[in-house]
C-alpha atoms as a PDB file:
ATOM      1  CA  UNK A   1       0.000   0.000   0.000  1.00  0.00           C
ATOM      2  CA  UNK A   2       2.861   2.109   0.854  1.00  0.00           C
ATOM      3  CA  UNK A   3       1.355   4.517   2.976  1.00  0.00           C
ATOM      4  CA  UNK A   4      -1.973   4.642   1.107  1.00  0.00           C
ATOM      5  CA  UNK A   5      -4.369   3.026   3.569  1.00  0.00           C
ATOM      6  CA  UNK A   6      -7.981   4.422   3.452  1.00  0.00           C
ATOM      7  CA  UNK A   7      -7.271   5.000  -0.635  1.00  0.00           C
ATOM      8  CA  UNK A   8      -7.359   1.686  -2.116  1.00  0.00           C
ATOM      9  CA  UNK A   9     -10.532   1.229  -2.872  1.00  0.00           C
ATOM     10  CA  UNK A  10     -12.247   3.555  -5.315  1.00  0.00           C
ATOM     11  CA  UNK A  11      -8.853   5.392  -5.869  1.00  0.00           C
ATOM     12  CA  UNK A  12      -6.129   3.595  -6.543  1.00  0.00           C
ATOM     13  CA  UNK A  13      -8.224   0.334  -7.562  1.00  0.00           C
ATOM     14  CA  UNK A  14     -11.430   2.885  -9.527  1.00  0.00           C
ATOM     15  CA  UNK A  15     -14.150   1.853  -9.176  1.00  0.00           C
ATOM     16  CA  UNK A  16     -16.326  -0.271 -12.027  1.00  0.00           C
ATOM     17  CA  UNK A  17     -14.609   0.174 -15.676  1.00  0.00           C
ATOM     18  CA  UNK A  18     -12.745   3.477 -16.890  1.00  0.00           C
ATOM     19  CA  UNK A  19     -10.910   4.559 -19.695  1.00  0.00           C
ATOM     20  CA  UNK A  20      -7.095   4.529 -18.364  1.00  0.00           C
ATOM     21  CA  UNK A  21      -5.838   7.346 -20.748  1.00  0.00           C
ATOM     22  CA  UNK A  22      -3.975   4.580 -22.653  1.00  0.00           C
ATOM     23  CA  UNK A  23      -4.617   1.611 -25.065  1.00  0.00           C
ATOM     24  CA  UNK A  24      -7.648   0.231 -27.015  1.00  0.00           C
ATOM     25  CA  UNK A  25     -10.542  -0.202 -23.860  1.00  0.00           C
ATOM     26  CA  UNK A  26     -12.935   3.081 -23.168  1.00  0.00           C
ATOM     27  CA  UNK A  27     -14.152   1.109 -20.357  1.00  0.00           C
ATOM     28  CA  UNK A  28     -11.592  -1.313 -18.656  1.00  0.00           C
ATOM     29  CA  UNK A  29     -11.929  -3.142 -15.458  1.00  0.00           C
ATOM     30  CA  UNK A  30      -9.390  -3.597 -12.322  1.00  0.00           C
ATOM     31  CA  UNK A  31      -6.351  -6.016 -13.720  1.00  0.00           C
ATOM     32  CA  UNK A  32      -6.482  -7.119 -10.377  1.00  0.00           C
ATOM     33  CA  UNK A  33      -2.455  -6.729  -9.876  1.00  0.00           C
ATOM     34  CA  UNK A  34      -0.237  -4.110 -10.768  1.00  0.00           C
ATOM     35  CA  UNK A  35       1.717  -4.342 -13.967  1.00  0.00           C
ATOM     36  CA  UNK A  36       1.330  -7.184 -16.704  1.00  0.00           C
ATOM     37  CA  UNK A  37      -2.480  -8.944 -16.311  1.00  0.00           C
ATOM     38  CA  UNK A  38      -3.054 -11.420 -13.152  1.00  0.00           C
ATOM     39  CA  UNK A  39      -3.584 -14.833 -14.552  1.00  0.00           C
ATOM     40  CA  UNK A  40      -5.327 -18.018 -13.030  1.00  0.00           C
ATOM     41  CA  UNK A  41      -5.201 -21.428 -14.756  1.00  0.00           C
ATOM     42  CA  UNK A  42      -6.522 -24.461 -14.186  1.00  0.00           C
ATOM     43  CA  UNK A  43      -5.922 -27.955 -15.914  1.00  0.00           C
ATOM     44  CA  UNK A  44      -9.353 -28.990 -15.918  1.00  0.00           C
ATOM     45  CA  UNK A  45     -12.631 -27.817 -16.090  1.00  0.00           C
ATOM     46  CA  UNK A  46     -13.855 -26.110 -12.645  1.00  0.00           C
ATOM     47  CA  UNK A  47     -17.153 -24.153 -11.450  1.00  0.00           C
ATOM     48  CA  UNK A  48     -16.090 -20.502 -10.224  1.00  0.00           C
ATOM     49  CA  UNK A  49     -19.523 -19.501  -7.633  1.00  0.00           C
ATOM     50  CA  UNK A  50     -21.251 -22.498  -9.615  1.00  0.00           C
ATOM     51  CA  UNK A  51     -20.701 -20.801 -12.945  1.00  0.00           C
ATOM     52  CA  UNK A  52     -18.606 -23.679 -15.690  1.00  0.00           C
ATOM     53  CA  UNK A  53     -15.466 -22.441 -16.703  1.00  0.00           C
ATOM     54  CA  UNK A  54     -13.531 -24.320 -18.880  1.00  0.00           C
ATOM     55  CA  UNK A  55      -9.672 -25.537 -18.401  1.00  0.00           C
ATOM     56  CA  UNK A  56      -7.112 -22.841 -19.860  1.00  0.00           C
ATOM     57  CA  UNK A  57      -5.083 -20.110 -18.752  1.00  0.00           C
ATOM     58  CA  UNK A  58      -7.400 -16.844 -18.238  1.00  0.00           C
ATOM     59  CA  UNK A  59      -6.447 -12.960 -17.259  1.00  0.00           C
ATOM     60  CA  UNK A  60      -8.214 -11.973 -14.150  1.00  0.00           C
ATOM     61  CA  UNK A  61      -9.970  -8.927 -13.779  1.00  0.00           C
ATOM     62  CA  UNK A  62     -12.590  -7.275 -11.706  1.00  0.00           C
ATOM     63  CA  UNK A  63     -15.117  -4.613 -11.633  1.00  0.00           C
ATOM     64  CA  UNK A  64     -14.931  -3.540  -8.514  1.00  0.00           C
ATOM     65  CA  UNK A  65     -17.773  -1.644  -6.942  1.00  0.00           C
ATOM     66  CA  UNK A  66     -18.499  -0.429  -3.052  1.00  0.00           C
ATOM     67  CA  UNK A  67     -20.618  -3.251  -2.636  1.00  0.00           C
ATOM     68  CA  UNK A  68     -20.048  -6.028  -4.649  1.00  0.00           C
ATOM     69  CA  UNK A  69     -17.375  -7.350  -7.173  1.00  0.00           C
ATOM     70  CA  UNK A  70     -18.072  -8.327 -11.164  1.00  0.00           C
ATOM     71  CA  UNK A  71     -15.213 -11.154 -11.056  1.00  0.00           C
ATOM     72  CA  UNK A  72     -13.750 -11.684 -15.049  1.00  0.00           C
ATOM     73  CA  UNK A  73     -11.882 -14.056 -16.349  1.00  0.00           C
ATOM     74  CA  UNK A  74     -10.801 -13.326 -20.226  1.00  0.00           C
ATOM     75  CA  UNK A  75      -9.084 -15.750 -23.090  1.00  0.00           C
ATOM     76  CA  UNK A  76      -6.819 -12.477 -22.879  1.00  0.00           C
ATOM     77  CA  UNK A  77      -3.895 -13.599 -20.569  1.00  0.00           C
ATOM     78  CA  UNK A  78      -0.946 -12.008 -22.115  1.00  0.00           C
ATOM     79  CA  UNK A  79      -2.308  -8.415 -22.071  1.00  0.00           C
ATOM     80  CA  UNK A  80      -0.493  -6.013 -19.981  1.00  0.00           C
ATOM     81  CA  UNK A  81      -2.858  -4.987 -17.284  1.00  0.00           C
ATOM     82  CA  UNK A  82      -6.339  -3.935 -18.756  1.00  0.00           C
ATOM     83  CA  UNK A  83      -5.514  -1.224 -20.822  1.00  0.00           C
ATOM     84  CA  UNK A  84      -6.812  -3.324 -24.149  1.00  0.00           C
ATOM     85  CA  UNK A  85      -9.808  -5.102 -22.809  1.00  0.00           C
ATOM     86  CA  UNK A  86     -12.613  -5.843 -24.529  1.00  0.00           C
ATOM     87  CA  UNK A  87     -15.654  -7.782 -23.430  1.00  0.00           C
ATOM     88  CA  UNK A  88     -15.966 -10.352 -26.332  1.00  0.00           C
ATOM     89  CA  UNK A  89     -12.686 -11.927 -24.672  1.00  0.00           C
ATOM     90  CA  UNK A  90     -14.965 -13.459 -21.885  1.00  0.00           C
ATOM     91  CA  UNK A  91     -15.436 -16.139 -20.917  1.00  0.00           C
ATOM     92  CA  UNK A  92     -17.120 -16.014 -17.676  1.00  0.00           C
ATOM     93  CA  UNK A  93     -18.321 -13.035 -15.525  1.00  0.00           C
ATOM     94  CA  UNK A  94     -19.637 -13.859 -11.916  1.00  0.00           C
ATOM     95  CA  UNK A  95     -20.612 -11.567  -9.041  1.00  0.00           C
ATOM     96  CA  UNK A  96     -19.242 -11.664  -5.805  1.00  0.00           C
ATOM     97  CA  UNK A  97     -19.272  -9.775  -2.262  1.00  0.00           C
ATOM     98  CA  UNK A  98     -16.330  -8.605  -0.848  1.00  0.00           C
ATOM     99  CA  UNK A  99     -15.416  -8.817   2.814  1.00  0.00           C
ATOM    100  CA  UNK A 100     -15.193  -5.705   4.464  1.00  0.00           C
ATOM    101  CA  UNK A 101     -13.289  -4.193   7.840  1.00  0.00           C
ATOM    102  CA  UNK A 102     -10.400  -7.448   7.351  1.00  0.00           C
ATOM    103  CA  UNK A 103      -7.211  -8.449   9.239  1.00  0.00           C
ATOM    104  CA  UNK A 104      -4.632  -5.229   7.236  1.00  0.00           C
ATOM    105  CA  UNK A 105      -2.803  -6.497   4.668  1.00  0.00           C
ATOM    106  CA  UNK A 106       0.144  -4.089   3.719  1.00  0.00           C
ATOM    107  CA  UNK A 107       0.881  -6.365   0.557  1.00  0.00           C
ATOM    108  CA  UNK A 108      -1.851  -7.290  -2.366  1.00  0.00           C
ATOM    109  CA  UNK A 109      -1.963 -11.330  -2.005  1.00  0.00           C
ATOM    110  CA  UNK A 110      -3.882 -13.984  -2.990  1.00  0.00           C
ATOM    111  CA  UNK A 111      -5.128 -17.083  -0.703  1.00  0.00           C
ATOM    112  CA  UNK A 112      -6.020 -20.602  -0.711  1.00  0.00           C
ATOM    113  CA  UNK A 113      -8.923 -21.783   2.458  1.00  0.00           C
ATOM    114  CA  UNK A 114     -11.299 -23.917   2.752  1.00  0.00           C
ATOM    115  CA  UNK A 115      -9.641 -26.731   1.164  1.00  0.00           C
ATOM    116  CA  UNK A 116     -11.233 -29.867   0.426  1.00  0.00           C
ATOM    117  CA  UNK A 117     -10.952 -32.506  -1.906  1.00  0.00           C
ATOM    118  CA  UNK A 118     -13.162 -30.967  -4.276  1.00  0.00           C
ATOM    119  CA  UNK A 119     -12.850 -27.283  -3.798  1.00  0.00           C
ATOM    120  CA  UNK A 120     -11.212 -24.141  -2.433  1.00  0.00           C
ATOM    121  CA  UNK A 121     -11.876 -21.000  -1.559  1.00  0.00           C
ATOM    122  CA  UNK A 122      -9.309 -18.311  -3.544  1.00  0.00           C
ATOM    123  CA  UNK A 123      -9.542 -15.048  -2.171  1.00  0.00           C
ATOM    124  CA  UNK A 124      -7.632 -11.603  -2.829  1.00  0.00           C
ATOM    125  CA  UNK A 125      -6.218  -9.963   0.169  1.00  0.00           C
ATOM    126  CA  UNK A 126      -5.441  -6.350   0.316  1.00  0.00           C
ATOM    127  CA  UNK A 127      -5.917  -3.403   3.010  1.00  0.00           C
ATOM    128  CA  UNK A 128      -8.896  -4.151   4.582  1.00  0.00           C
ATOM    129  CA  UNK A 129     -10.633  -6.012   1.854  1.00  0.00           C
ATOM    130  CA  UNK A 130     -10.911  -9.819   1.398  1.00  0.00           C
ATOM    131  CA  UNK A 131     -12.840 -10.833  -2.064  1.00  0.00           C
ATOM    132  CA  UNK A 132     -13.688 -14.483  -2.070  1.00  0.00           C
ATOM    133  CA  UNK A 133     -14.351 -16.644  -4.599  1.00  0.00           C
ATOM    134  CA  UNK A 134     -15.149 -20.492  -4.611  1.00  0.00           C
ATOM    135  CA  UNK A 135     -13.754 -22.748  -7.211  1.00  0.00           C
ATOM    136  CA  UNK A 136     -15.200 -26.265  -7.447  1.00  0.00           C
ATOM    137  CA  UNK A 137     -14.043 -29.394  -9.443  1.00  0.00           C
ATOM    138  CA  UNK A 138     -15.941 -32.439 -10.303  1.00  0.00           C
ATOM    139  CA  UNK A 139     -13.172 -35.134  -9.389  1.00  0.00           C
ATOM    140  CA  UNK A 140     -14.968 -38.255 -10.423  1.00  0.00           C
ATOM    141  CA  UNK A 141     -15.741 -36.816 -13.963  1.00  0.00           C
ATOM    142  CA  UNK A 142     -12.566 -35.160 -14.083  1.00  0.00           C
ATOM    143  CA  UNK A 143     -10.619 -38.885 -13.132  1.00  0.00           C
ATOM    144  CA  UNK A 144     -12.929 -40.861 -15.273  1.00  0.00           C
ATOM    145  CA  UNK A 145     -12.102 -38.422 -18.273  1.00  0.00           C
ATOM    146  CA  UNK A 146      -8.423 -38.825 -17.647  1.00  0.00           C
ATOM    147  CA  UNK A 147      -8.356 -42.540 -17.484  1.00  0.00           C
ATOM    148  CA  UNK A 148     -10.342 -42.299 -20.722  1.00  0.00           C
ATOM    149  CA  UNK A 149      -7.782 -40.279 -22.432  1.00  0.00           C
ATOM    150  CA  UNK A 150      -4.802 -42.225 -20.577  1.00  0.00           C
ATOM    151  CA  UNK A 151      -6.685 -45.577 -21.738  1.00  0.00           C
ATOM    152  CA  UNK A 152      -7.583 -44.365 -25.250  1.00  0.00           C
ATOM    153  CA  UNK A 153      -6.538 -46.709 -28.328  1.00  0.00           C
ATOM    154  CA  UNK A 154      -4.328 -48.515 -26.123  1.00  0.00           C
ATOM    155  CA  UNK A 155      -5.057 -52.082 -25.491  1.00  0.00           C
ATOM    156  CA  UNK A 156      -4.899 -54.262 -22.206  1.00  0.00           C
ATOM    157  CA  UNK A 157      -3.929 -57.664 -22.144  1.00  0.00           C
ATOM    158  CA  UNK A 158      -4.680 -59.433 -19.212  1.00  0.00           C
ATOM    159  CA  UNK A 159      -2.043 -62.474 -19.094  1.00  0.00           C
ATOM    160  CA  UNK A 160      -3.447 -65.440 -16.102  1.00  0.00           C
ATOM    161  CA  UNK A 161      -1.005 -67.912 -15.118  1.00  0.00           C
ATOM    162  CA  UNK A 162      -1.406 -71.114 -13.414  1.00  0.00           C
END
């Protein structure tokens, strides 16, 4: 934050979209980082808030408003920061609500709770903000489509001695 505490939010980070005085997008979102555009990636398909996103590496980006948070995640992952969005690079868009009045966090950071076997909780830390979303995977579909693939044109012999 360096010293900016109490301007984050709605200053530093503007609120919803804006044109940056640079590059292609009149209306850009948050890159959600500083610099070159904050990626996530996953290997297989997930839900993001119950919403089907598809493997692949995607920029993140956000909308953020006082109340609530327009989470983006864009085939654009090489971009440097938002400054050439454009909304036909979407490929998903959920809402979430941010936590409020959090634990300070000098440092802008992202964090993995509420693990389980099928699903986390990644959530970006910074100030006094925490915004939360849930990622889910379907393991059984997602281990009965690898075997497939591992398994596919191959044959198995199964060799009985006695």
């Amino acid at each position: 934050m360096k010293g900016r505490e109490g301007k984050i939010w709605g200053q530093l980070v503007h609120y919803g979209y804006k044109y940056l005085d640079f590059g292609t997008s009149k209306e850009a979102p948050w890159r959600a980082g500083a610099n070159e555009c904050t990626t996530i990636s996953f290997s297989t398909d997930v839900t993001v808030e119950g919403k089907t996103l598809p493997a692949g590496k995607y920029g993140l980006f956000m909308a953020v408003q006082e109340n609530d948070i327009t989470l983006i995640f864009s085939k654009n992952s090489e971009a440097w920061g938002s400054f050439f969005y454009t909304p036909k690079e979407d490929v998903l868009r959920v809402n979430v609500k941010q936590l409020k009045n959090q634990p300070m966090v000098e440092r802008l950071s992202f964090d993995f709770s509420e693990q389980t076997d099928s699903s986390a909780v990644v959530a970006l830390l910074w100030e006094h903000w925490k915004i939360p979303f849930k990622i889910t995977v379907n393991v059984k579909e997602t281990v009965i489509a690898s075997l497939r693939r591992e398994l596919q044109g191959e044959r198995i012999f199964l060799v009985c001695f006695r």
